[in-house]
PDB file of C-alpha atoms in Angstrom:
ATOM      1  CA  UNK A  28     105.984  95.086  75.630  1.00 66.00           C
ATOM      2  CA  UNK A  29     101.865  96.241  75.591  1.00 69.00           C
ATOM      3  CA  UNK A  30     102.020  96.311  79.749  1.00 76.00           C
ATOM      4  CA  UNK A  31     105.499  98.626  78.844  1.00 65.00           C
ATOM      5  CA  UNK A  32     103.883 100.331  76.530  1.00 67.00           C
ATOM      6  CA  UNK A  33     101.254 101.133  78.880  1.00 70.00           C
ATOM      7  CA  UNK A  34     102.701 102.557  81.401  1.00 71.00           C
ATOM      8  CA  UNK A  35     102.665 106.440  80.909  1.00 76.00           C
ATOM      9  CA  UNK A  36     105.733 106.753  82.218  1.00 81.00           C
ATOM     10  CA  UNK A  37     105.910 104.937  85.220  1.00 88.00           C
ATOM     11  CA  UNK A  38     108.009 101.610  85.827  1.00 88.00           C
ATOM     12  CA  UNK A  39     105.468  98.315  85.791  1.00 90.00           C
ATOM     13  CA  UNK A  40     105.815  95.232  86.802  1.00 91.00           C
ATOM     14  CA  UNK A  41     104.805  91.472  86.278  1.00 92.00           C
ATOM     15  CA  UNK A  42     105.170  88.229  86.483  1.00 91.00           C
ATOM     16  CA  UNK A  43     105.292  85.400  83.554  1.00 89.00           C
ATOM     17  CA  UNK A  44     104.535  81.609  83.849  1.00 93.00           C
ATOM     18  CA  UNK A  45     105.081  78.606  81.504  1.00 92.00           C
ATOM     19  CA  UNK A  46     106.428  75.306  81.008  1.00 92.00           C
ATOM     20  CA  UNK A  47     109.634  75.123  80.285  1.00 86.00           C
ATOM     21  CA  UNK A  48     111.270  77.974  80.281  1.00 79.00           C
ATOM     22  CA  UNK A  49     108.808  79.516  77.758  1.00 85.00           C
ATOM     23  CA  UNK A  50     106.429  81.950  78.324  1.00 87.00           C
ATOM     24  CA  UNK A  51     102.809  81.180  77.948  1.00 90.00           C
ATOM     25  CA  UNK A  52     101.046  83.828  80.207  1.00 93.00           C
ATOM     26  CA  UNK A  53     101.795  87.037  81.810  1.00 92.00           C
ATOM     27  CA  UNK A  54     100.434  88.254  85.252  1.00 96.00           C
ATOM     28  CA  UNK A  55     100.219  92.260  86.141  1.00 95.00           C
ATOM     29  CA  UNK A  56     101.126  93.292  88.928  1.00 96.00           C
ATOM     30  CA  UNK A  57     100.746  96.643  90.934  1.00 96.00           C
ATOM     31  CA  UNK A  58     102.992  98.753  90.935  1.00 96.00           C
ATOM     32  CA  UNK A  59     103.458  98.819  95.100  1.00 97.00           C
ATOM     33  CA  UNK A  60     106.038 102.031  95.657  1.00 96.00           C
ATOM     34  CA  UNK A  61     105.684 105.369  96.598  1.00 97.00           C
ATOM     35  CA  UNK A  62     108.130 106.306  93.831  1.00 94.00           C
ATOM     36  CA  UNK A  63     106.125 104.888  91.195  1.00 94.00           C
ATOM     37  CA  UNK A  64     108.540 106.536  88.011  1.00 90.00           C
ATOM     38  CA  UNK A  65     111.775 105.566  89.046  1.00 87.00           C
ATOM     39  CA  UNK A  66     111.377 102.567  90.847  1.00 88.00           C
ATOM     40  CA  UNK A  67     108.995  99.296  90.817  1.00 90.00           C
ATOM     41  CA  UNK A  68     107.861  97.108  94.168  1.00 92.00           C
ATOM     42  CA  UNK A  69     105.858  94.412  93.795  1.00 93.00           C
ATOM     43  CA  UNK A  70     102.262  94.074  95.445  1.00 97.00           C
ATOM     44  CA  UNK A  71     102.207  91.202  97.647  1.00 97.00           C
ATOM     45  CA  UNK A  72      98.509  90.809  96.671  1.00 98.00           C
ATOM     46  CA  UNK A  73      99.053  90.567  93.564  1.00 98.00           C
ATOM     47  CA  UNK A  74     102.235  88.391  93.970  1.00 96.00           C
ATOM     48  CA  UNK A  75      99.869  86.183  96.567  1.00 98.00           C
ATOM     49  CA  UNK A  76      96.810  86.422  93.466  1.00 98.00           C
ATOM     50  CA  UNK A  77      99.685  85.246  90.527  1.00 98.00           C
ATOM     51  CA  UNK A  78     100.743  82.130  92.720  1.00 97.00           C
ATOM     52  CA  UNK A  79      98.252  80.949  93.494  1.00 98.00           C
ATOM     53  CA  UNK A  80      96.881  81.310  89.731  1.00 98.00           C
ATOM     54  CA  UNK A  81      99.890  79.523  88.645  1.00 97.00           C
ATOM     55  CA  UNK A  82      99.759  76.808  90.563  1.00 98.00           C
ATOM     56  CA  UNK A  83      96.511  76.386  89.743  1.00 98.00           C
ATOM     57  CA  UNK A  84      97.294  76.002  86.089  1.00 98.00           C
ATOM     58  CA  UNK A  85     100.023  73.443  86.541  1.00 97.00           C
ATOM     59  CA  UNK A  86     102.537  76.217  85.516  1.00 97.00           C
ATOM     60  CA  UNK A  87     106.028  77.325  86.758  1.00 92.00           C
ATOM     61  CA  UNK A  88     107.275  81.052  87.740  1.00 90.00           C
ATOM     62  CA  UNK A  89     109.844  82.184  84.299  1.00 86.00           C
ATOM     63  CA  UNK A  90     110.819  85.366  85.001  1.00 83.00           C
ATOM     64  CA  UNK A  91     109.871  88.569  87.091  1.00 86.00           C
ATOM     65  CA  UNK A  92     109.820  91.453  84.459  1.00 85.00           C
ATOM     66  CA  UNK A  93     109.811  95.391  85.317  1.00 85.00           C
ATOM     67  CA  UNK A  94     110.222  98.196  82.957  1.00 82.00           C
ATOM     68  CA  UNK A  95     112.740 100.848  83.106  1.00 78.00           C
ATOM     69  CA  UNK A  96     111.035 104.020  80.321  1.00 76.00           C
ATOM     70  CA  UNK A  97     113.871 106.624  80.548  1.00 71.00           C
ATOM     71  CA  UNK A  98     116.578 104.336  81.323  1.00 66.00           C
ATOM     72  CA  UNK A  99     118.744 103.969  77.324  1.00 59.00           C
ATOM     73  CA  UNK A 100     120.986 100.911  78.745  1.00 66.00           C
ATOM     74  CA  UNK A 101     120.254  97.074  79.104  1.00 70.00           C
ATOM     75  CA  UNK A 102     121.441  96.722  81.747  1.00 74.00           C
ATOM     76  CA  UNK A 103     120.053  95.875  85.466  1.00 76.00           C
ATOM     77  CA  UNK A 104     120.844  98.808  87.987  1.00 78.00           C
ATOM     78  CA  UNK A 105     122.787  98.417  90.952  1.00 80.00           C
ATOM     79  CA  UNK A 106     119.107  98.546  92.920  1.00 80.00           C
ATOM     80  CA  UNK A 107     117.927  95.880  90.340  1.00 79.00           C
ATOM     81  CA  UNK A 108     121.028  93.490  90.953  1.00 78.00           C
ATOM     82  CA  UNK A 109     120.842  94.227  94.480  1.00 77.00           C
ATOM     83  CA  UNK A 110     117.248  92.897  95.088  1.00 76.00           C
ATOM     84  CA  UNK A 111     117.482  90.060  92.738  1.00 75.00           C
ATOM     85  CA  UNK A 112     117.882  86.002  93.710  1.00 67.00           C
ATOM     86  CA  UNK A 113     119.904  84.136  92.970  1.00 60.00           C
ATOM     87  CA  UNK A 114     118.962  82.667  89.355  1.00 60.00           C
ATOM     88  CA  UNK A 115     116.148  84.822  89.344  1.00 56.00           C
ATOM     89  CA  UNK A 116     115.366  86.255  85.505  1.00 58.00           C
ATOM     90  CA  UNK A 117     115.071  89.376  85.077  1.00 59.00           C
ATOM     91  CA  UNK A 118     113.385  91.003  81.994  1.00 56.00           C
ATOM     92  CA  UNK A 119     113.595  94.112  81.444  1.00 51.00           C
ATOM     93  CA  UNK A 120     111.211  96.340  78.694  1.00 48.00           C
ATOM     94  CA  UNK A 121     113.276  99.252  77.781  1.00 46.00           C
ATOM     95  CA  UNK A 122     110.114 100.886  76.882  1.00 45.00           C
ATOM     96  CA  UNK A 123     111.294 103.817  74.794  1.00 45.00           C
ATOM     97  CA  UNK A 124     113.188 101.578  72.310  1.00 58.00           C
ATOM     98  CA  UNK A 125     110.865  99.042  72.546  1.00 67.00           C
ATOM     99  CA  UNK A 126     113.914  96.164  73.189  1.00 73.00           C
ATOM    100  CA  UNK A 127     113.862  93.555  76.011  1.00 77.00           C
ATOM    101  CA  UNK A 128     116.828  92.543  77.497  1.00 79.00           C
ATOM    102  CA  UNK A 129     116.845  89.490  80.234  1.00 79.00           C
ATOM    103  CA  UNK A 130     119.622  88.606  82.451  1.00 80.00           C
ATOM    104  CA  UNK A 131     120.059  85.062  85.213  1.00 78.00           C
ATOM    105  CA  UNK A 132     121.862  86.417  88.260  1.00 79.00           C
ATOM    106  CA  UNK A 133     124.197  84.156  89.457  1.00 78.00           C
ATOM    107  CA  UNK A 134     127.230  84.993  92.291  1.00 76.00           C
ATOM    108  CA  UNK A 135     126.110  87.964  93.163  1.00 75.00           C
ATOM    109  CA  UNK A 136     126.171  89.187  89.195  1.00 79.00           C
ATOM    110  CA  UNK A 137     124.361  89.432  86.006  1.00 80.00           C
ATOM    111  CA  UNK A 138     124.817  88.002  82.578  1.00 81.00           C
ATOM    112  CA  UNK A 139     122.898  88.556  79.533  1.00 82.00           C
ATOM    113  CA  UNK A 140     120.627  85.754  78.894  1.00 80.00           C
ATOM    114  CA  UNK A 141     118.642  85.152  75.174  1.00 79.00           C
ATOM    115  CA  UNK A 142     114.873  85.821  74.683  1.00 76.00           C
ATOM    116  CA  UNK A 143     112.548  85.984  71.659  1.00 76.00           C
ATOM    117  CA  UNK A 144     109.501  88.387  71.994  1.00 72.00           C
ATOM    118  CA  UNK A 145     106.133  86.861  70.128  1.00 71.00           C
ATOM    119  CA  UNK A 146     102.590  87.848  70.219  1.00 68.00           C
ATOM    120  CA  UNK A 147     100.398  85.937  71.398  1.00 62.00           C
ATOM    121  CA  UNK A 148      98.909  82.957  69.587  1.00 55.00           C
TER     122      UNK A 148
END
C-alpha cells in the first residue's frame, strides 16, 4: 500500500515474496512502460535482481502487484487479464480507495481471492 501511495499518479509495480502464500518481503520494481500513468511494465533488470534475492533468501514469489491510481473498480482490466499467466496472483492497490484486491487467474478468467494486509512487525 505504501508503494502505491508514493506513486504520485503513476502505476507502480513489484513482487511479494515469502513462504506458504504469506508475503514477508516487498520488492519494488521500476515501471519501465513509456506511459507509466496508464500502464506498467516491470523493469527486467529490477525483476532479475528481485528473483535472485528471493532465491538467495530461500523464499518464493507469492504475488505480483501493481497499482491503478485512478481506477475506481476493483477488477482486472482487459490488458491485465491478457498479460496474466495461469495461476499468478495479481495484487491491486487502488490508491484513492486504499483497498487491495487480489485475483487468481485460471483458464483465461480471474476470480477474486481473499487477501489480508498487515503492517510489518
